């Protein structure tokens, strides 16, 4: 199913998706505003960009057998 629209606004109490594979391409900005965000990967988790910024008001924690910086 293909859908072309200028704007789609939706409100849901809950959205649940189970997929074997999921691909998404966003040309400009992809923004999420949430109370909590939890991503988990059983393999590798990658975050790549020209710049990567992580900030917190109270605590930033890195935990691993090895942590490489620089």
mmCIF file of the N, C-alpha and C atoms, coordinates in Angstrom:
data_MODEL
# 
_entry.id   MODEL 
# 
loop_
_atom_site.group_PDB 
_atom_site.id 
_atom_site.type_symbol 
_atom_site.label_atom_id 
_atom_site.label_alt_id 
_atom_site.label_comp_id 
_atom_site.label_asym_id 
_atom_site.label_entity_id 
_atom_site.label_seq_id 
_atom_site.pdbx_PDB_ins_code 
_atom_site.Cartn_x 
_atom_site.Cartn_y 
_atom_site.Cartn_z 
_atom_site.occupancy 
_atom_site.B_iso_or_equiv 
_atom_site.pdbx_formal_charge 
_atom_site.auth_seq_id 
_atom_site.auth_comp_id 
_atom_site.auth_asym_id 
_atom_site.auth_atom_id 
_atom_site.pdbx_PDB_model_num 
ATOM 1   N N  . UNK A 1 1  ? 0.859  -1.172 0.000  1.00 0.00 ? 1  UNK A N  1 
ATOM 2   C CA . UNK A 1 1  ? 0.000  0.000  0.000  1.00 0.00 ? 1  UNK A CA 1 
ATOM 3   C C  . UNK A 1 1  ? 0.897  1.225  0.000  1.00 0.00 ? 1  UNK A C  1 
ATOM 4   N N  . UNK A 1 2  ? 0.685  2.114  -0.938 1.00 0.00 ? 2  UNK A N  1 
ATOM 5   C CA . UNK A 1 2  ? 1.432  3.368  -0.995 1.00 0.00 ? 2  UNK A CA 1 
ATOM 6   C C  . UNK A 1 2  ? 0.481  4.512  -0.700 1.00 0.00 ? 2  UNK A C  1 
ATOM 7   N N  . UNK A 1 3  ? 0.970  5.492  0.061  1.00 0.00 ? 3  UNK A N  1 
ATOM 8   C CA . UNK A 1 3  ? 0.165  6.640  0.411  1.00 0.00 ? 3  UNK A CA 1 
ATOM 9   C C  . UNK A 1 3  ? 0.993  7.900  0.200  1.00 0.00 ? 3  UNK A C  1 
ATOM 10  N N  . UNK A 1 4  ? 0.415  8.848  -0.489 1.00 0.00 ? 4  UNK A N  1 
ATOM 11  C CA . UNK A 1 4  ? 1.070  10.129 -0.696 1.00 0.00 ? 4  UNK A CA 1 
ATOM 12  C C  . UNK A 1 4  ? 0.193  11.209 -0.081 1.00 0.00 ? 4  UNK A C  1 
ATOM 13  N N  . UNK A 1 5  ? 0.753  11.965 0.850  1.00 0.00 ? 5  UNK A N  1 
ATOM 14  C CA . UNK A 1 5  ? -0.009 13.029 1.504  1.00 0.00 ? 5  UNK A CA 1 
ATOM 15  C C  . UNK A 1 5  ? 0.950  14.120 1.945  1.00 0.00 ? 5  UNK A C  1 
ATOM 16  N N  . UNK A 1 6  ? 0.462  15.336 2.009  1.00 0.00 ? 6  UNK A N  1 
ATOM 17  C CA . UNK A 1 6  ? 1.285  16.445 2.483  1.00 0.00 ? 6  UNK A CA 1 
ATOM 18  C C  . UNK A 1 6  ? 1.476  16.355 3.988  1.00 0.00 ? 6  UNK A C  1 
ATOM 19  N N  . UNK A 1 7  ? 0.432  16.033 4.728  1.00 0.00 ? 7  UNK A N  1 
ATOM 20  C CA . UNK A 1 7  ? 0.501  15.949 6.181  1.00 0.00 ? 7  UNK A CA 1 
ATOM 21  C C  . UNK A 1 7  ? -0.407 14.821 6.673  1.00 0.00 ? 7  UNK A C  1 
ATOM 22  N N  . UNK A 1 8  ? 0.099  14.065 7.636  1.00 0.00 ? 8  UNK A N  1 
ATOM 23  C CA . UNK A 1 8  ? -0.713 13.046 8.302  1.00 0.00 ? 8  UNK A CA 1 
ATOM 24  C C  . UNK A 1 8  ? -0.577 13.277 9.800  1.00 0.00 ? 8  UNK A C  1 
ATOM 25  N N  . UNK A 1 9  ? -1.660 13.544 10.464 1.00 0.00 ? 9  UNK A N  1 
ATOM 26  C CA . UNK A 1 9  ? -1.678 13.699 11.915 1.00 0.00 ? 9  UNK A CA 1 
ATOM 27  C C  . UNK A 1 9  ? -2.520 12.572 12.494 1.00 0.00 ? 9  UNK A C  1 
ATOM 28  N N  . UNK A 1 10 ? -1.964 11.878 13.488 1.00 0.00 ? 10 UNK A N  1 
ATOM 29  C CA . UNK A 1 10 ? -2.677 10.769 14.109 1.00 0.00 ? 10 UNK A CA 1 
ATOM 30  C C  . UNK A 1 10 ? -2.446 10.798 15.608 1.00 0.00 ? 10 UNK A C  1 
ATOM 31  N N  . UNK A 1 11 ? -3.402 10.307 16.355 1.00 0.00 ? 11 UNK A N  1 
ATOM 32  C CA . UNK A 1 11 ? -3.259 10.166 17.802 1.00 0.00 ? 11 UNK A CA 1 
ATOM 33  C C  . UNK A 1 11 ? -3.661 8.750  18.168 1.00 0.00 ? 11 UNK A C  1 
ATOM 34  N N  . UNK A 1 12 ? -2.772 8.044  18.863 1.00 0.00 ? 12 UNK A N  1 
ATOM 35  C CA . UNK A 1 12 ? -3.036 6.685  19.297 1.00 0.00 ? 12 UNK A CA 1 
ATOM 36  C C  . UNK A 1 12 ? -2.653 6.555  20.763 1.00 0.00 ? 12 UNK A C  1 
ATOM 37  N N  . UNK A 1 13 ? -3.390 5.771  21.493 1.00 0.00 ? 13 UNK A N  1 
ATOM 38  C CA . UNK A 1 13 ? -3.013 5.446  22.865 1.00 0.00 ? 13 UNK A CA 1 
ATOM 39  C C  . UNK A 1 13 ? -1.795 4.524  22.864 1.00 0.00 ? 13 UNK A C  1 
ATOM 40  N N  . UNK A 1 14 ? -1.753 3.594  21.914 1.00 0.00 ? 14 UNK A N  1 
ATOM 41  C CA . UNK A 1 14 ? -0.645 2.654  21.822 1.00 0.00 ? 14 UNK A CA 1 
ATOM 42  C C  . UNK A 1 14 ? -0.485 2.194  20.374 1.00 0.00 ? 14 UNK A C  1 
ATOM 43  N N  . UNK A 1 15 ? 0.765  2.086  19.937 1.00 0.00 ? 15 UNK A N  1 
ATOM 44  C CA . UNK A 1 15 ? 1.078  1.547  18.613 1.00 0.00 ? 15 UNK A CA 1 
ATOM 45  C C  . UNK A 1 15 ? 2.079  0.424  18.816 1.00 0.00 ? 15 UNK A C  1 
ATOM 46  N N  . UNK A 1 16 ? 1.779  -0.739 18.297 1.00 0.00 ? 16 UNK A N  1 
ATOM 47  C CA . UNK A 1 16 ? 2.661  -1.893 18.429 1.00 0.00 ? 16 UNK A CA 1 
ATOM 48  C C  . UNK A 1 16 ? 2.898  -2.486 17.051 1.00 0.00 ? 16 UNK A C  1 
ATOM 49  N N  . UNK A 1 17 ? 4.189  -2.708 16.721 1.00 0.00 ? 17 UNK A N  1 
ATOM 50  C CA . UNK A 1 17 ? 4.558  -3.264 15.423 1.00 0.00 ? 17 UNK A CA 1 
ATOM 51  C C  . UNK A 1 17 ? 5.546  -4.395 15.653 1.00 0.00 ? 17 UNK A C  1 
ATOM 52  N N  . UNK A 1 18 ? 5.303  -5.523 15.026 1.00 0.00 ? 18 UNK A N  1 
ATOM 53  C CA . UNK A 1 18 ? 6.254  -6.628 15.055 1.00 0.00 ? 18 UNK A CA 1 
ATOM 54  C C  . UNK A 1 18 ? 6.616  -6.919 13.606 1.00 0.00 ? 18 UNK A C  1 
ATOM 55  N N  . UNK A 1 19 ? 7.909  -6.800 13.280 1.00 0.00 ? 19 UNK A N  1 
ATOM 56  C CA . UNK A 1 19 ? 8.348  -6.995 11.902 1.00 0.00 ? 19 UNK A CA 1 
ATOM 57  C C  . UNK A 1 19 ? 9.667  -7.743 11.894 1.00 0.00 ? 19 UNK A C  1 
ATOM 58  N N  . UNK A 1 20 ? 9.899  -8.514 10.856 1.00 0.00 ? 20 UNK A N  1 
ATOM 59  C CA . UNK A 1 20 ? 11.185 -9.181 10.709 1.00 0.00 ? 20 UNK A CA 1 
ATOM 60  C C  . UNK A 1 20 ? 12.259 -8.164 10.336 1.00 0.00 ? 20 UNK A C  1 
ATOM 61  N N  . UNK A 1 21 ? 11.927 -7.234 9.462  1.00 0.00 ? 21 UNK A N  1 
ATOM 62  C CA . UNK A 1 21 ? 12.852 -6.161 9.073  1.00 0.00 ? 21 UNK A CA 1 
ATOM 63  C C  . UNK A 1 21 ? 12.067 -4.860 8.938  1.00 0.00 ? 21 UNK A C  1 
ATOM 64  N N  . UNK A 1 22 ? 12.703 -3.755 9.268  1.00 0.00 ? 22 UNK A N  1 
ATOM 65  C CA . UNK A 1 22 ? 12.069 -2.449 9.141  1.00 0.00 ? 22 UNK A CA 1 
ATOM 66  C C  . UNK A 1 22 ? 13.097 -1.471 8.589  1.00 0.00 ? 22 UNK A C  1 
ATOM 67  N N  . UNK A 1 23 ? 12.720 -0.726 7.556  1.00 0.00 ? 23 UNK A N  1 
ATOM 68  C CA . UNK A 1 23 ? 13.596 0.266  6.935  1.00 0.00 ? 23 UNK A CA 1 
ATOM 69  C C  . UNK A 1 23 ? 12.829 1.575  6.830  1.00 0.00 ? 23 UNK A C  1 
ATOM 70  N N  . UNK A 1 24 ? 13.504 2.678  7.121  1.00 0.00 ? 24 UNK A N  1 
ATOM 71  C CA . UNK A 1 24 ? 12.877 3.990  7.033  1.00 0.00 ? 24 UNK A CA 1 
ATOM 72  C C  . UNK A 1 24 ? 13.909 4.980  6.520  1.00 0.00 ? 24 UNK A C  1 
ATOM 73  N N  . UNK A 1 25 ? 13.501 5.840  5.615  1.00 0.00 ? 25 UNK A N  1 
ATOM 74  C CA . UNK A 1 25 ? 14.354 6.905  5.105  1.00 0.00 ? 25 UNK A CA 1 
ATOM 75  C C  . UNK A 1 25 ? 13.656 8.231  5.346  1.00 0.00 ? 25 UNK A C  1 
ATOM 76  N N  . UNK A 1 26 ? 14.359 9.150  5.999  1.00 0.00 ? 26 UNK A N  1 
ATOM 77  C CA . UNK A 1 26 ? 13.835 10.483 6.266  1.00 0.00 ? 26 UNK A CA 1 
ATOM 78  C C  . UNK A 1 26 ? 14.815 11.464 5.649  1.00 0.00 ? 26 UNK A C  1 
ATOM 79  N N  . UNK A 1 27 ? 14.339 12.333 4.779  1.00 0.00 ? 27 UNK A N  1 
ATOM 80  C CA . UNK A 1 27 ? 15.241 13.243 4.056  1.00 0.00 ? 27 UNK A CA 1 
ATOM 81  C C  . UNK A 1 27 ? 15.717 14.414 4.899  1.00 0.00 ? 27 UNK A C  1 
ATOM 82  N N  . UNK A 1 28 ? 14.916 14.876 5.857  1.00 0.00 ? 28 UNK A N  1 
ATOM 83  C CA . UNK A 1 28 ? 15.327 16.049 6.630  1.00 0.00 ? 28 UNK A CA 1 
ATOM 84  C C  . UNK A 1 28 ? 15.522 15.719 8.103  1.00 0.00 ? 28 UNK A C  1 
ATOM 85  N N  . UNK A 1 29 ? 14.528 15.834 8.948  1.00 0.00 ? 29 UNK A N  1 
ATOM 86  C CA . UNK A 1 29 ? 14.704 15.623 10.383 1.00 0.00 ? 29 UNK A CA 1 
ATOM 87  C C  . UNK A 1 29 ? 13.789 14.492 10.859 1.00 0.00 ? 29 UNK A C  1 
ATOM 88  N N  . UNK A 1 30 ? 14.300 13.681 11.755 1.00 0.00 ? 30 UNK A N  1 
ATOM 89  C CA . UNK A 1 30 ? 13.535 12.624 12.407 1.00 0.00 ? 30 UNK A CA 1 
ATOM 90  C C  . UNK A 1 30 ? 13.595 12.918 13.897 1.00 0.00 ? 30 UNK A C  1 
ATOM 91  N N  . UNK A 1 31 ? 12.491 13.296 14.499 1.00 0.00 ? 31 UNK A N  1 
ATOM 92  C CA . UNK A 1 31 ? 12.492 13.775 15.879 1.00 0.00 ? 31 UNK A CA 1 
ATOM 93  C C  . UNK A 1 31 ? 11.535 12.937 16.716 1.00 0.00 ? 31 UNK A C  1 
ATOM 94  N N  . UNK A 1 32 ? 11.999 12.553 17.913 1.00 0.00 ? 32 UNK A N  1 
ATOM 95  C CA . UNK A 1 32 ? 11.175 11.815 18.869 1.00 0.00 ? 32 UNK A CA 1 
ATOM 96  C C  . UNK A 1 32 ? 11.193 12.588 20.180 1.00 0.00 ? 32 UNK A C  1 
ATOM 97  N N  . UNK A 1 33 ? 10.031 12.825 20.733 1.00 0.00 ? 33 UNK A N  1 
ATOM 98  C CA . UNK A 1 33 ? 9.923  13.432 22.061 1.00 0.00 ? 33 UNK A CA 1 
ATOM 99  C C  . UNK A 1 33 ? 9.189  12.427 22.931 1.00 0.00 ? 33 UNK A C  1 
ATOM 100 N N  . UNK A 1 34 ? 9.846  11.956 23.977 1.00 0.00 ? 34 UNK A N  1 
ATOM 101 C CA . UNK A 1 34 ? 9.268  10.928 24.836 1.00 0.00 ? 34 UNK A CA 1 
ATOM 102 C C  . UNK A 1 34 ? 9.777  11.109 26.260 1.00 0.00 ? 34 UNK A C  1 
ATOM 103 N N  . UNK A 1 35 ? 9.022  10.580 27.221 1.00 0.00 ? 35 UNK A N  1 
ATOM 104 C CA . UNK A 1 35 ? 9.504  10.604 28.608 1.00 0.00 ? 35 UNK A CA 1 
ATOM 105 C C  . UNK A 1 35 ? 10.732 9.720  28.738 1.00 0.00 ? 35 UNK A C  1 
ATOM 106 N N  . UNK A 1 36 ? 10.686 8.508  28.233 1.00 0.00 ? 36 UNK A N  1 
ATOM 107 C CA . UNK A 1 36 ? 11.805 7.573  28.261 1.00 0.00 ? 36 UNK A CA 1 
ATOM 108 C C  . UNK A 1 36 ? 11.943 6.925  26.895 1.00 0.00 ? 36 UNK A C  1 
ATOM 109 N N  . UNK A 1 37 ? 13.173 6.625  26.496 1.00 0.00 ? 37 UNK A N  1 
ATOM 110 C CA . UNK A 1 37 ? 13.450 5.910  25.255 1.00 0.00 ? 37 UNK A CA 1 
ATOM 111 C C  . UNK A 1 37 ? 14.373 4.745  25.597 1.00 0.00 ? 37 UNK A C  1 
ATOM 112 N N  . UNK A 1 38 ? 14.032 3.570  25.124 1.00 0.00 ? 38 UNK A N  1 
ATOM 113 C CA . UNK A 1 38 ? 14.817 2.369  25.407 1.00 0.00 ? 38 UNK A CA 1 
ATOM 114 C C  . UNK A 1 38 ? 15.042 1.611  24.106 1.00 0.00 ? 38 UNK A C  1 
ATOM 115 N N  . UNK A 1 39 ? 16.282 1.588  23.649 1.00 0.00 ? 39 UNK A N  1 
ATOM 116 C CA . UNK A 1 39 ? 16.661 0.806  22.478 1.00 0.00 ? 39 UNK A CA 1 
ATOM 117 C C  . UNK A 1 39 ? 17.527 -0.351 22.950 1.00 0.00 ? 39 UNK A C  1 
ATOM 118 N N  . UNK A 1 40 ? 17.298 -1.538 22.438 1.00 0.00 ? 40 UNK A N  1 
ATOM 119 C CA . UNK A 1 40 ? 18.107 -2.699 22.804 1.00 0.00 ? 40 UNK A CA 1 
ATOM 120 C C  . UNK A 1 40 ? 18.450 -3.473 21.543 1.00 0.00 ? 40 UNK A C  1 
ATOM 121 N N  . UNK A 1 41 ? 19.682 -3.926 21.440 1.00 0.00 ? 41 UNK A N  1 
ATOM 122 C CA . UNK A 1 41 ? 20.124 -4.731 20.304 1.00 0.00 ? 41 UNK A CA 1 
ATOM 123 C C  . UNK A 1 41 ? 20.843 -5.954 20.838 1.00 0.00 ? 41 UNK A C  1 
ATOM 124 N N  . UNK A 1 42 ? 20.506 -7.122 20.301 1.00 0.00 ? 42 UNK A N  1 
ATOM 125 C CA . UNK A 1 42 ? 21.199 -8.340 20.733 1.00 0.00 ? 42 UNK A CA 1 
ATOM 126 C C  . UNK A 1 42 ? 22.565 -8.438 20.055 1.00 0.00 ? 42 UNK A C  1 
ATOM 127 N N  . UNK A 1 43 ? 22.769 -7.678 18.984 1.00 0.00 ? 43 UNK A N  1 
ATOM 128 C CA . UNK A 1 43 ? 24.061 -7.612 18.298 1.00 0.00 ? 43 UNK A CA 1 
ATOM 129 C C  . UNK A 1 43 ? 24.685 -6.248 18.535 1.00 0.00 ? 43 UNK A C  1 
ATOM 130 N N  . UNK A 1 44 ? 25.041 -5.564 17.470 1.00 0.00 ? 44 UNK A N  1 
ATOM 131 C CA . UNK A 1 44 ? 25.671 -4.250 17.560 1.00 0.00 ? 44 UNK A CA 1 
ATOM 132 C C  . UNK A 1 44 ? 24.629 -3.147 17.440 1.00 0.00 ? 44 UNK A C  1 
ATOM 133 N N  . UNK A 1 45 ? 24.855 -2.047 18.137 1.00 0.00 ? 45 UNK A N  1 
ATOM 134 C CA . UNK A 1 45 ? 24.052 -0.832 18.003 1.00 0.00 ? 45 UNK A CA 1 
ATOM 135 C C  . UNK A 1 45 ? 24.978 0.266  17.499 1.00 0.00 ? 45 UNK A C  1 
ATOM 136 N N  . UNK A 1 46 ? 24.614 0.901  16.403 1.00 0.00 ? 46 UNK A N  1 
ATOM 137 C CA . UNK A 1 46 ? 25.472 1.920  15.778 1.00 0.00 ? 46 UNK A CA 1 
ATOM 138 C C  . UNK A 1 46 ? 24.745 3.264  15.752 1.00 0.00 ? 46 UNK A C  1 
ATOM 139 N N  . UNK A 1 47 ? 25.463 4.317  16.089 1.00 0.00 ? 47 UNK A N  1 
ATOM 140 C CA . UNK A 1 47 ? 24.997 5.690  15.930 1.00 0.00 ? 47 UNK A CA 1 
ATOM 141 C C  . UNK A 1 47 ? 26.090 6.410  15.168 1.00 0.00 ? 47 UNK A C  1 
ATOM 142 N N  . UNK A 1 48 ? 25.782 6.877  13.969 1.00 0.00 ? 48 UNK A N  1 
ATOM 143 C CA . UNK A 1 48 ? 26.805 7.488  13.120 1.00 0.00 ? 48 UNK A CA 1 
ATOM 144 C C  . UNK A 1 48 ? 26.331 8.842  12.631 1.00 0.00 ? 48 UNK A C  1 
ATOM 145 N N  . UNK A 1 49 ? 27.246 9.763  12.486 1.00 0.00 ? 49 UNK A N  1 
ATOM 146 C CA . UNK A 1 49 ? 26.919 11.076 11.954 1.00 0.00 ? 49 UNK A CA 1 
ATOM 147 C C  . UNK A 1 49 ? 28.161 11.927 11.861 1.00 0.00 ? 49 UNK A C  1 
ATOM 148 N N  . UNK A 1 50 ? 28.042 13.024 11.135 1.00 0.00 ? 50 UNK A N  1 
ATOM 149 C CA . UNK A 1 50 ? 29.166 13.962 11.064 1.00 0.00 ? 50 UNK A CA 1 
ATOM 150 C C  . UNK A 1 50 ? 29.517 14.442 12.467 1.00 0.00 ? 50 UNK A C  1 
ATOM 151 N N  . UNK A 1 51 ? 28.497 14.688 13.286 1.00 0.00 ? 51 UNK A N  1 
ATOM 152 C CA . UNK A 1 51 ? 28.665 15.047 14.687 1.00 0.00 ? 51 UNK A CA 1 
ATOM 153 C C  . UNK A 1 51 ? 27.696 14.201 15.504 1.00 0.00 ? 51 UNK A C  1 
ATOM 154 N N  . UNK A 1 52 ? 28.107 13.782 16.679 1.00 0.00 ? 52 UNK A N  1 
ATOM 155 C CA . UNK A 1 52 ? 27.226 13.042 17.592 1.00 0.00 ? 52 UNK A CA 1 
ATOM 156 C C  . UNK A 1 52 ? 27.292 13.737 18.948 1.00 0.00 ? 52 UNK A C  1 
ATOM 157 N N  . UNK A 1 53 ? 26.142 14.100 19.472 1.00 0.00 ? 53 UNK A N  1 
ATOM 158 C CA . UNK A 1 53 ? 26.079 14.830 20.730 1.00 0.00 ? 53 UNK A CA 1 
ATOM 159 C C  . UNK A 1 53 ? 25.269 14.036 21.739 1.00 0.00 ? 53 UNK A C  1 
ATOM 160 N N  . UNK A 1 54 ? 25.793 13.917 22.946 1.00 0.00 ? 54 UNK A N  1 
ATOM 161 C CA . UNK A 1 54 ? 25.073 13.295 24.051 1.00 0.00 ? 54 UNK A CA 1 
ATOM 162 C C  . UNK A 1 54 ? 25.166 14.258 25.217 1.00 0.00 ? 54 UNK A C  1 
ATOM 163 N N  . UNK A 1 55 ? 24.018 14.610 25.781 1.00 0.00 ? 55 UNK A N  1 
ATOM 164 C CA . UNK A 1 55 ? 24.036 15.512 26.930 1.00 0.00 ? 55 UNK A CA 1 
ATOM 165 C C  . UNK A 1 55 ? 22.998 15.048 27.940 1.00 0.00 ? 55 UNK A C  1 
ATOM 166 N N  . UNK A 1 56 ? 23.262 15.351 29.200 1.00 0.00 ? 56 UNK A N  1 
ATOM 167 C CA . UNK A 1 56 ? 22.345 14.992 30.273 1.00 0.00 ? 56 UNK A CA 1 
ATOM 168 C C  . UNK A 1 56 ? 22.457 16.029 31.374 1.00 0.00 ? 56 UNK A C  1 
ATOM 169 N N  . UNK A 1 57 ? 21.371 16.218 32.114 1.00 0.00 ? 57 UNK A N  1 
ATOM 170 C CA . UNK A 1 57 ? 21.405 17.170 33.223 1.00 0.00 ? 57 UNK A CA 1 
ATOM 171 C C  . UNK A 1 57 ? 22.154 16.616 34.431 1.00 0.00 ? 57 UNK A C  1 
ATOM 172 N N  . UNK A 1 58 ? 22.098 15.296 34.632 1.00 0.00 ? 58 UNK A N  1 
ATOM 173 C CA . UNK A 1 58 ? 22.672 14.732 35.844 1.00 0.00 ? 58 UNK A CA 1 
ATOM 174 C C  . UNK A 1 58 ? 23.768 13.705 35.605 1.00 0.00 ? 58 UNK A C  1 
ATOM 175 N N  . UNK A 1 59 ? 23.568 12.745 34.718 1.00 0.00 ? 59 UNK A N  1 
ATOM 176 C CA . UNK A 1 59 ? 24.500 11.620 34.621 1.00 0.00 ? 59 UNK A CA 1 
ATOM 177 C C  . UNK A 1 59 ? 24.624 11.140 33.183 1.00 0.00 ? 59 UNK A C  1 
ATOM 178 N N  . UNK A 1 60 ? 25.861 10.915 32.744 1.00 0.00 ? 60 UNK A N  1 
ATOM 179 C CA . UNK A 1 60 ? 26.152 10.203 31.499 1.00 0.00 ? 60 UNK A CA 1 
ATOM 180 C C  . UNK A 1 60 ? 26.993 9.014  31.894 1.00 0.00 ? 60 UNK A C  1 
ATOM 181 N N  . UNK A 1 61 ? 26.544 7.810  31.549 1.00 0.00 ? 61 UNK A N  1 
ATOM 182 C CA . UNK A 1 61 ? 27.222 6.595  31.993 1.00 0.00 ? 61 UNK A CA 1 
ATOM 183 C C  . UNK A 1 61 ? 27.615 5.763  30.783 1.00 0.00 ? 61 UNK A C  1 
ATOM 184 N N  . UNK A 1 62 ? 28.879 5.359  30.720 1.00 0.00 ? 62 UNK A N  1 
ATOM 185 C CA . UNK A 1 62 ? 29.392 4.423  29.722 1.00 0.00 ? 62 UNK A CA 1 
ATOM 186 C C  . UNK A 1 62 ? 29.812 3.167  30.464 1.00 0.00 ? 62 UNK A C  1 
ATOM 187 N N  . UNK A 1 63 ? 29.319 2.034  30.040 1.00 0.00 ? 63 UNK A N  1 
ATOM 188 C CA . UNK A 1 63 ? 29.624 0.784  30.732 1.00 0.00 ? 63 UNK A CA 1 
ATOM 189 C C  . UNK A 1 63 ? 29.975 -0.250 29.704 1.00 0.00 ? 63 UNK A C  1 
ATOM 190 N N  . UNK A 1 64 ? 31.158 -0.803 29.790 1.00 0.00 ? 64 UNK A N  1 
ATOM 191 C CA . UNK A 1 64 ? 31.577 -1.849 28.862 1.00 0.00 ? 64 UNK A CA 1 
ATOM 192 C C  . UNK A 1 64 ? 32.899 -2.423 29.291 1.00 0.00 ? 64 UNK A C  1 
ATOM 193 N N  . UNK A 1 65 ? 33.177 -3.595 28.774 1.00 0.00 ? 65 UNK A N  1 
ATOM 194 C CA . UNK A 1 65 ? 34.464 -4.238 29.068 1.00 0.00 ? 65 UNK A CA 1 
ATOM 195 C C  . UNK A 1 65 ? 35.599 -3.346 28.567 1.00 0.00 ? 65 UNK A C  1 
ATOM 196 N N  . UNK A 1 66 ? 35.394 -2.733 27.395 1.00 0.00 ? 66 UNK A N  1 
ATOM 197 C CA . UNK A 1 66 ? 36.359 -1.780 26.851 1.00 0.00 ? 66 UNK A CA 1 
ATOM 198 C C  . UNK A 1 66 ? 35.579 -0.548 26.418 1.00 0.00 ? 66 UNK A C  1 
ATOM 199 N N  . UNK A 1 67 ? 36.125 0.646  26.707 1.00 0.00 ? 67 UNK A N  1 
ATOM 200 C CA . UNK A 1 67 ? 35.562 1.909  26.240 1.00 0.00 ? 67 UNK A CA 1 
ATOM 201 C C  . UNK A 1 67 ? 36.687 2.659  25.562 1.00 0.00 ? 67 UNK A C  1 
ATOM 202 N N  . UNK A 1 68 ? 36.536 2.933  24.253 1.00 0.00 ? 68 UNK A N  1 
ATOM 203 C CA . UNK A 1 68 ? 37.545 3.641  23.477 1.00 0.00 ? 68 UNK A CA 1 
ATOM 204 C C  . UNK A 1 68 ? 37.045 5.056  23.202 1.00 0.00 ? 68 UNK A C  1 
ATOM 205 N N  . UNK A 1 69 ? 37.815 6.052  23.559 1.00 0.00 ? 69 UNK A N  1 
ATOM 206 C CA . UNK A 1 69 ? 37.479 7.452  23.302 1.00 0.00 ? 69 UNK A CA 1 
ATOM 207 C C  . UNK A 1 69 ? 38.639 8.078  22.571 1.00 0.00 ? 69 UNK A C  1 
ATOM 208 N N  . UNK A 1 70 ? 38.327 8.707  21.448 1.00 0.00 ? 70 UNK A N  1 
ATOM 209 C CA . UNK A 1 70 ? 39.378 9.381  20.670 1.00 0.00 ? 70 UNK A CA 1 
ATOM 210 C C  . UNK A 1 70 ? 39.852 8.612  19.490 1.00 0.00 ? 70 UNK A C  1 
# 
